[in-house]
Amino acid sequence: MKNDKEIKMLIVSSYPPRECGLATFSNDVLNSVKKVFGDTLPIEVCALQNNEQQFNYGDEVKYIISSSSVEDYRLVAEKINERKDIGVICIQHEFGLHGGEYGDYFLVFLLALNKPIITVFHTVLPNPDEKRRKVVQAIVDLSNKIIVLTNKSQEILTNQYGSQKLKINVIPHGTHTVLWEQKELLKNKYHFFDKIVMSNFGLISENKNIETVLHALPEIIAKHPEVIYIIIGKTHPEIIKREGEKYRSKLIDIVKEYQLENNVIFINEFLELKQLLEYLTLSDIYLFSSKDPNQAVSGTFAYALSCGCTVISTPIPHALEALQDGKGILLKAFDNPKEFQDAILQLVENKEKRIAMGRNAYSQSRATSWENIAIKYGLLFGELTHKEEDLRFNLPPIKLDHIKELTTDYGLLQFSKFSEPDPESGYTLDDNARALIDMVMYYSHNPEDEILRLADIYLNFIEDIQRKNGFFDNYKDLDRQLTRQNLEVNLEDANGRALWSLGYTISHKQLLPMNLIDRAENCWVKAFNRIPEISSPRAIAYTLKGLYYYYSVHPDETVKAYIEQLANKLLELYNINSEENWCWYEDYMTYVNNVLPEAMMFSFLATGEPKYLKIATITFDFLLSHYFMKGQLKVISNRGWFKKQNERIFYGEQPIEVATTIITLDLFHQVTGNVKYKDQLEVAFNWFLGNNHLKQIMYNPENGACYDGLEDKTININQGAESTLCFFKAQLIMEKYTKKAASPKTILEL
């Protein structure tokens, strides 16, 4: 008998290897849900096909319906009803997909089912005749939830079909994540390095109206022979059945007539996803020429935006919504070569505008990544099955890709523009100290030469930026020269982080090569005598962490005395600033707050002094009471600090605050054994995976980087060193808990 917790979703749709947009869409939904939720949201498929079609499906396809057979719909519905483990039926709807008038055979299926139903309308046609209106109204009435892909579709369904707005969920078409910096690399790979590449893709039919663009090209090519137009895709299988390659032949004849053979490339294939995304990523401009004013949404259009193409589009509803905020050019008409010509020339002749629009499109498409779409489907599934407590996030694999990209032969660069390292941002001691700790931590579980090579680079940077008097500077530019920031910014925190990284490295002397340890100890010795000068609370805390780790392998009384001296400074701050309802070291909470109670706990571990344990616990629990709200972590905003007399500001959350919360929760769980810290640690890590107020992932699944900030309505998708290193360390901690427990995955709090 099946475990009653193994409740599945069944997707009803066309499905690969059938070649159509809905088949690809359904496969993407399945794969993304599996990637995000793993085994806690299993999916099966009921494939729709025509009588004459025969496909070799994957194991996930459990049922097949011939869409021209009413009886098939009824019989399969009865089989599904017998399954106690199927909790939700998710049906992909297009009018041409189902048999009967306006696809009304589908209604037999809905009437026969006794399971919760989600129907996804890919097309919502305006101004319906009476028959279409009745079919759509019946589908809405028989469904528990409706999904549409655009706000316009929701509006039409509500105003013209009389549907209840509360029943309708807008979930955009998903997109795949690509790396911005791949654009030029891929141009070189495909030998287009000196070209301006325009493209179009999808199953070809007259509705794509590609000839409109071809008629616009001669004058463009005469001025700019470097322009290339790539037309990607096979002719639609249904078109092949009716008329063969008549339309493609027409396009080829136009190319010959205008002598465009050197500038127009046909790729007559249904490309694998990887290659398709490569072609889109290398494209400068995407041309969407559909002549259907009622085409509600286009997956090809969405993919082009997410690959950073500047889109020129006819005014379909999807484009009317998507091409706002400078993401492309929206045309006024549907069959106007002159409009395409003017728009193309505008972008070809203005590189800055072209790139800016592509960057806007790329940035704003992160919200529709398939991982984020999977979260939305998971939320609906949980709502309909009342099994939200059983949904758990899958831990993403640990990737060093972005850290390696940021690393030069001198150190770790500070910032990225999207995922592309920004050499002009230079280097900081802060980031290289963090990176050294991360590599030592990672090496303890993955003793690889490559990790040692990276650790060596980061330690070399720390050595190089240390002054002769033992103090550390923080900022260097690409030419390895100190910058003005060293004079303008408080360096104490950076010095504290350096001591933490050195102490942590030295504490692994039994694991690491002696050369690395000796160099770290040389730096430590020079910096050690400067410790009494440190006065900033967070610098004190970082230094205490370094002292604790150093003391664990060198139990020297002088080191212990320094620990007590610094811990007492924090204790004094607590006694000065704390009140009955404010158990904290300052009269405000700022950044990396967790490091203060963490340092007190380390002081207790080094000295055994109960007063340090007491204050560590009191202050950390006080902090957590302000961080965990309604099953989510909400850290202090960088828009304004939380002062005890004022209302707290929300949004503007940064990964460093989340990661330091996880680090400290891990320590407190290890020391106290209190399960609440482990539970909160799991909720905190879920912030990265989508359990935040935007319900969006905070990491880049392609390169293992972390996005720089969670704002009120958007995510800052730049991927700097600080964010990425913090996420990396949090992953290492979560991996430890994964190995400890048989069922370690974290609960999705809804």
XYZ file of N, CA and C in Angstrom, residues 80 133 151 233 242 251 335 348 432 482 498 571 605 611 654 673 682 696 708 727 744 748:
66
model
N -7.950 7.167 -13.458
C -7.316 8.156 -12.573
C -8.063 8.231 -11.243
N -17.793 30.658 -25.577
C -17.993 31.173 -24.238
C -18.504 30.069 -23.302
N -1.514 38.826 -17.599
C -2.564 39.609 -16.948
C -3.714 39.901 -17.901
N 14.053 26.306 -36.685
C 12.885 25.472 -36.416
C 12.385 24.711 -37.627
N -0.703 18.806 -44.016
C -1.673 19.453 -44.907
C -1.066 19.921 -46.221
N 9.466 31.085 -48.354
C 10.478 31.905 -47.688
C 11.829 31.813 -48.391
N 1.674 43.505 -40.076
C 2.189 43.069 -41.379
C 2.809 44.261 -42.083
N 20.444 48.278 -34.805
C 21.739 47.970 -35.433
C 22.679 49.166 -35.332
N 38.366 38.248 0.244
C 39.411 37.228 0.178
C 39.551 36.476 1.495
N 46.576 50.290 -3.640
C 45.591 50.664 -2.629
C 44.721 51.804 -3.152
N 39.997 39.299 8.766
C 41.295 38.717 8.424
C 41.785 37.808 9.550
N 30.399 42.331 26.625
C 29.537 42.215 27.806
C 29.219 43.601 28.374
N 33.029 28.858 24.917
C 33.674 27.588 24.574
C 35.167 27.621 24.900
N 28.862 33.236 32.258
C 28.236 34.522 31.926
C 28.240 34.766 30.415
N 19.805 41.191 2.516
C 21.039 40.782 1.841
C 21.470 39.387 2.285
N 22.418 21.648 21.594
C 21.594 20.505 21.212
C 20.128 20.857 21.086
N 16.987 25.526 9.106
C 16.400 25.023 7.860
C 15.484 26.063 7.226
N 10.770 33.628 -4.643
C 11.710 33.447 -5.747
C 13.047 32.962 -5.214
N 22.449 39.451 -5.249
C 22.962 40.393 -4.251
C 21.931 40.949 -3.276
N 26.482 32.381 0.433
C 25.616 31.268 0.024
C 26.392 29.958 0.008
N 16.557 15.059 5.444
C 17.067 16.341 5.884
C 16.479 17.543 5.174
N 8.954 23.611 3.148
C 8.509 24.841 2.501
C 7.398 25.449 3.354
